[in-house]
Amino acid sequence: MTILEVDDLVVSYPVRKRLFGADELLHAVDQVSFVVEKGQTFGLVGESGSGKTSIGKAILGLEKFQAGRIVVNGETLTAQNQIRSQDYRRNVQMIFQNSYSSFNPKKNILAILTEPLKNLTHLSLKEQRHQALELLDIMKLPEQALEKYPDEFSGGQLQRIGVARAVIVKPKLVIADEPVSALDLSVQAEVLNYMQAIQEAFKMSYLFISHDLSVVQHMCQQMAIMHQGRFVELGDREAIYQKPQHLYTQQLIAAIPGELSLEETVQRQQIFSKYQAERGKMYDPLGRVHNLKAFQPNHWVSQA
Amino acid sequence: MSKSLLEVDHLSISFWGKDRWLKAVKDISFTVNQGEIVAIVGESGSGKSVTAEALLGLHQPATSLIDGRIRFNGELVYDSKASHLASLRGKAIGMIFQDALNSLNPVFKIDKQFIETLRQHQKISKKAAKALAVEALQLCGISDPVRILNSYPHELSGGLQQRVMIALAISCQPKLLIGDEPTTALDVTIQYQILTLLKDIQAKLNTGILLITHDFGVVAEIATRVIVMYAGEIVESGPTADILNSPRHPYTQSLLKSRVPKDIQATNGKLTTIQGSVPSLQAMPEDGCRFAPRIPWLPATAHETSPQLHQVGGEHWVRCRCWEHFKFAEELSL
Amino acid sequence: METTQKHLTHLKHKASLGPWRLRISLADHKLLTIGLMMLLIMFSVAVFAPQIVQLDPYEINPMDRLTGPSAQYWFGTDEFGRDVFSRSVYGARYSFFIGMVVAALSVIPALIIGLLSAYFPLLDLILMRVMDGLYAFPAILLAIAIVAIRGSSVENLMIALVIVYIPAVSRVIRSAALSVKGKSYIKALDSQGASAFRIIGVHMLPNILPTVFIQFSYVFAQSIMTESALSFLGAGIPAPMPSLGNILFDGKAVIYNSWWMTVFPGLFIVMLVIGLNFVGDGLSNAFNQRHVGRVKRVKAKKGVV
């Protein structure tokens, strides 16, 4: 069952306003389409400026989109009609990269966790508190945390609270925007484990946005690599990570720092040289990345 | 025989916390030689950034207490009586920070920033300073230095900004470079380029580099030696290959194991985590193995009461003896 | 090796106001403490005026006119033989009262206007233009105009001051509210289903409270000074009611011979105004310090945006 369907999505910003004629636009997201199934984790990988965060914001409603369709749990949004119902809001929630800045510093954890419940459900105060406690339990946070304030917690704990807040209304889709990028290594592992535990418990789908390919391939079954607002490769993780076809994907994987054998080092240099030499071929005459073409079942590659 | 550039001798750094001194770094000693890249690895609360800042003389004497000795190029530059650290900054010790944009003044063009920095440390004309700037930028892989010099910081991409910052740092020809997470905020391809650049600088200028990082990938790429810090102490140190391939201290082992595996595993593979959390500055224990509470299945007798560093290989040192009996929890099927 | 120990003064008092999270330790904020003490003294004077004062502030004793401070007349007498001490105390009482009322009646509407303007761009356009118009009037001239039209009374004085202060305060509150509105946690609230009024009242308001308190203290101080100035010009509190300003006005003529009519009420004004300014500045410092430690730590761990 499809939870999220994105069709030819366009999110653009005016970079230069003109007095006569159309404004010059920057397409942060340039006709992107993909589908996320129920219970699946879909990874969006890209470097900064690739547009991956804009997709998440457009789906959530933090940004307006200019063309295309977004369908969440059967509810359709178009460029002309972007009004989201309460159901939609309850079905789509977000985990932020820096949870601390997404919390009102003057509110305690109970207030922060129950905010979505107050607005999107009709639970009594007692039931709200019960839900909050249930999630704290899953996140292995103590009950006393409810009365504390955001600046009393560490980065890892804050991310866990951010995850708890995102799932407290039992959404069908959670957009995780760089949820672990700012965390220490061991804390990153904890939060990723919790995210998986939540997914198993509540059967929700994740749209996992990150620049870190290793983390994405660990969490996601299906992924897409973005560059300049478009997809260069889309498919399941084995296809993308083990048999990357597009030059951009290949050099992205090659750039991951780590211990490399002599053979791997040589391969890496070859990929980089190839990328320098042939990168012009990635774009069409208009400067846009080529459209995706089917390569194998569940593996699409941008090609001329 | 490479010359020793930086010698840190029993350094302890404490901060005043309302009613007593809180020790952020306890008795660490290490050296950085010419032409070496030494990486200090640790997580938040390890004291790694505090150490780097202390070496640059960035702590306020009013609220901080630094014990120990620091020698640079054989000369004593810091002890309880005097500190010459600030005078070394920029000239002999260059620094690169995480956020290039914050280190570059947004209202001045790049050339002005170079000229100012260079003329602060040497008596040269603007023209000569500009020439040095061009040289430094070229060394950092910038092919059109003149255009860059004529730009404002915000007109450059993140990667270029980082290169400019590194060029600024090396333009004064420092013997030692200290970098605090210089590539953490960068995209992976730019990170790779910057790491390659640092290796280049190490090779061409024989500069010593002290790199603070939390990323073992970065360590594997460029570090000659690694120092692992936990809760203000050095828990393990040695050549990169030793640390990555045969880590001894339970913290190092746990940290390495908690990384996302390189190969694709079955979905829902759980990552290894470390129980508990890093002790806060206020709750730092005075004696005993500081990592002990996080491996509670190991009996108290496995730890030393006053854990010392022991040599376990040529240059491989480990603190405490708990590593001898250490096994991961799942191996003991707990 | 020598180590220097720092000896800090023992923490005196920790003020904590529950859900609003305004925890500040008074020992760390000397400015605030001194200001609060000065205000407390003046507050006691104002509130306990009937108890403190023995002599009738209106009673005329022509025999004792313009005598210096003595055992009977602590602050001396004025040109009608009235006790300057009791007049000063009651003057302080009225000043305090006027200051508080004007501050409250200005800040509350300004708060509403500021918040609504910050949140609703269309309202912003309309409201701010109206405020701009009112802002153009200098307080003193407006007060004189109203007094000329409606007559001299305490109420008219307060009306004039309120009209002048609402625009100024609403501007400041609007800017504070705008900067809060831009924060990530406010933007995130939409996806959590919060309505506009909930965002404004429950989420934005607590975050601009420091600004509100500071504005309150400044308006309080300003209105006292303006009232004193107006009374000094003869357009404030009508005679024979005592006001710190009109005692100064009367004392101006005899300043060389009867310094007590200028010095003592002047001292009261100074205590009030400096106290208020210290509190305002002290609060401003206190609230700015609070989140510094946290922000620094978070910034250090920022990843790719």
mmCIF file of C-alpha atoms in Angstrom, chain A residues 46-49 157 181 183-190 192-193 196-197 199-200 211 214-215 217-219 221 237-238 241-242 251-252 254-260 264 268-269 272 276, chain B residues 42-44 48 184 186-193 195 214-218 220-221 244-245 251 255-256 258-274 276 294:
data_model
loop_
_atom_site.group_PDB
_atom_site.id
_atom_site.type_symbol
_atom_site.label_atom_id
_atom_site.label_comp_id
_atom_site.label_asym_id
_atom_site.label_seq_id
_atom_site.Cartn_x
_atom_site.Cartn_y
_atom_site.Cartn_z
ATOM 1 C CA GLY A 46 22.305 14.381 -1.599
ATOM 2 C CA GLU A 47 24.838 17.045 -0.843
ATOM 3 C CA SER A 48 23.908 20.455 0.457
ATOM 4 C CA GLY A 49 21.902 22.361 -2.111
ATOM 5 C CA GLN A 157 18.488 12.726 24.475
ATOM 6 C CA SER A 181 24.057 14.206 11.603
ATOM 7 C CA LEU A 183 25.386 13.453 17.023
ATOM 8 C CA ASP A 184 28.379 11.604 18.395
ATOM 9 C CA LEU A 185 29.087 8.195 16.903
ATOM 10 C CA SER A 186 27.818 6.065 19.765
ATOM 11 C CA VAL A 187 24.797 8.291 20.310
ATOM 12 C CA GLN A 188 24.023 8.130 16.600
ATOM 13 C CA ALA A 189 23.839 4.350 16.910
ATOM 14 C CA GLU A 190 21.384 4.650 19.806
ATOM 15 C CA LEU A 192 19.055 4.946 14.851
ATOM 16 C CA ASN A 193 18.184 1.868 16.897
ATOM 17 C CA GLN A 196 13.972 1.262 14.018
ATOM 18 C CA ALA A 197 12.271 0.097 17.204
ATOM 19 C CA GLN A 199 9.053 1.699 13.175
ATOM 20 C CA GLU A 200 8.570 -1.922 14.179
ATOM 21 C CA HIS A 211 23.999 13.394 3.188
ATOM 22 C CA SER A 214 26.453 4.865 4.991
ATOM 23 C CA VAL A 215 23.723 5.753 7.459
ATOM 24 C CA GLN A 217 22.017 2.360 3.377
ATOM 25 C CA HIS A 218 21.791 1.001 6.911
ATOM 26 C CA MET A 219 18.307 2.364 7.519
ATOM 27 C CA GLN A 221 15.423 -0.354 1.757
ATOM 28 C CA ARG A 237 19.859 -0.185 -1.646
ATOM 29 C CA GLU A 238 21.697 -3.183 -2.989
ATOM 30 C CA TYR A 241 25.189 0.893 -3.018
ATOM 31 C CA GLN A 242 26.712 -2.194 -4.581
ATOM 32 C CA GLN A 251 32.056 9.412 -6.893
ATOM 33 C CA LEU A 252 29.848 10.035 -3.860
ATOM 34 C CA ALA A 254 34.207 6.794 -3.529
ATOM 35 C CA ALA A 255 34.581 9.930 -1.436
ATOM 36 C CA ILE A 256 33.501 8.260 1.802
ATOM 37 C CA PRO A 257 36.543 8.399 4.071
ATOM 38 C CA GLY A 258 37.801 5.163 5.517
ATOM 39 C CA GLU A 259 40.469 2.512 5.434
ATOM 40 C CA LEU A 260 40.995 1.451 1.871
ATOM 41 C CA GLU A 264 40.296 0.264 -3.477
ATOM 42 C CA ARG A 268 38.838 5.522 -6.139
ATOM 43 C CA GLN A 269 41.353 7.570 -8.086
ATOM 44 C CA PHE A 272 37.523 10.665 -9.498
ATOM 45 C CA GLN A 276 36.389 15.196 -13.598
ATOM 46 C CA GLY B 42 36.567 11.603 21.175
ATOM 47 C CA GLU B 43 32.916 12.376 21.661
ATOM 48 C CA SER B 44 31.269 15.268 23.490
ATOM 49 C CA LYS B 48 39.259 17.202 22.975
ATOM 50 C CA THR B 184 32.627 17.937 9.857
ATOM 51 C CA LEU B 186 31.274 19.662 4.729
ATOM 52 C CA ASP B 187 29.796 17.487 2.032
ATOM 53 C CA VAL B 188 31.604 14.207 1.614
ATOM 54 C CA THR B 189 33.238 15.077 -1.719
ATOM 55 C CA ILE B 190 34.536 18.396 -0.432
ATOM 56 C CA GLN B 191 35.661 16.664 2.743
ATOM 57 C CA TYR B 192 37.698 14.288 0.663
ATOM 58 C CA GLN B 193 39.331 17.185 -1.174
ATOM 59 C CA LEU B 195 41.645 15.852 3.590
ATOM 60 C CA HIS B 214 35.044 12.254 15.955
ATOM 61 C CA ASP B 215 35.097 10.534 12.577
ATOM 62 C CA PHE B 216 37.161 7.369 12.305
ATOM 63 C CA GLY B 217 36.908 7.552 8.548
ATOM 64 C CA VAL B 218 38.852 10.790 8.589
ATOM 65 C CA ALA B 220 41.803 6.253 8.579
ATOM 66 C CA GLU B 221 42.336 8.590 5.645
ATOM 67 C CA LEU B 244 41.895 0.706 13.928
ATOM 68 C CA ASN B 245 42.849 -2.912 13.542
ATOM 69 C CA TYR B 251 35.886 2.409 24.824
ATOM 70 C CA LEU B 255 33.228 3.136 19.575
ATOM 71 C CA LEU B 256 34.591 1.364 16.540
ATOM 72 C CA SER B 258 29.075 1.311 17.004
ATOM 73 C CA ARG B 259 29.813 2.614 13.531
ATOM 74 C CA VAL B 260 27.353 1.862 10.789
ATOM 75 C CA PRO B 261 28.717 -1.246 9.048
ATOM 76 C CA LYS B 262 30.189 -0.715 5.619
ATOM 77 C CA ASP B 263 28.532 -3.681 4.061
ATOM 78 C CA ILE B 264 24.838 -3.972 3.600
ATOM 79 C CA GLN B 265 23.330 -6.092 6.300
ATOM 80 C CA ALA B 266 19.927 -7.571 6.706
ATOM 81 C CA THR B 267 17.258 -4.956 7.347
ATOM 82 C CA ASN B 268 16.636 -4.184 11.015
ATOM 83 C CA GLY B 269 20.187 -4.988 11.996
ATOM 84 C CA LYS B 270 20.680 -3.272 15.317
ATOM 85 C CA LEU B 271 23.790 -1.203 15.860
ATOM 86 C CA THR B 272 26.007 -1.762 18.862
ATOM 87 C CA THR B 273 25.624 0.970 21.425
ATOM 88 C CA ILE B 274 27.411 1.840 24.641
ATOM 89 C CA GLY B 276 24.976 4.692 29.970
ATOM 90 C CA ARG B 294 29.534 1.788 31.016
#
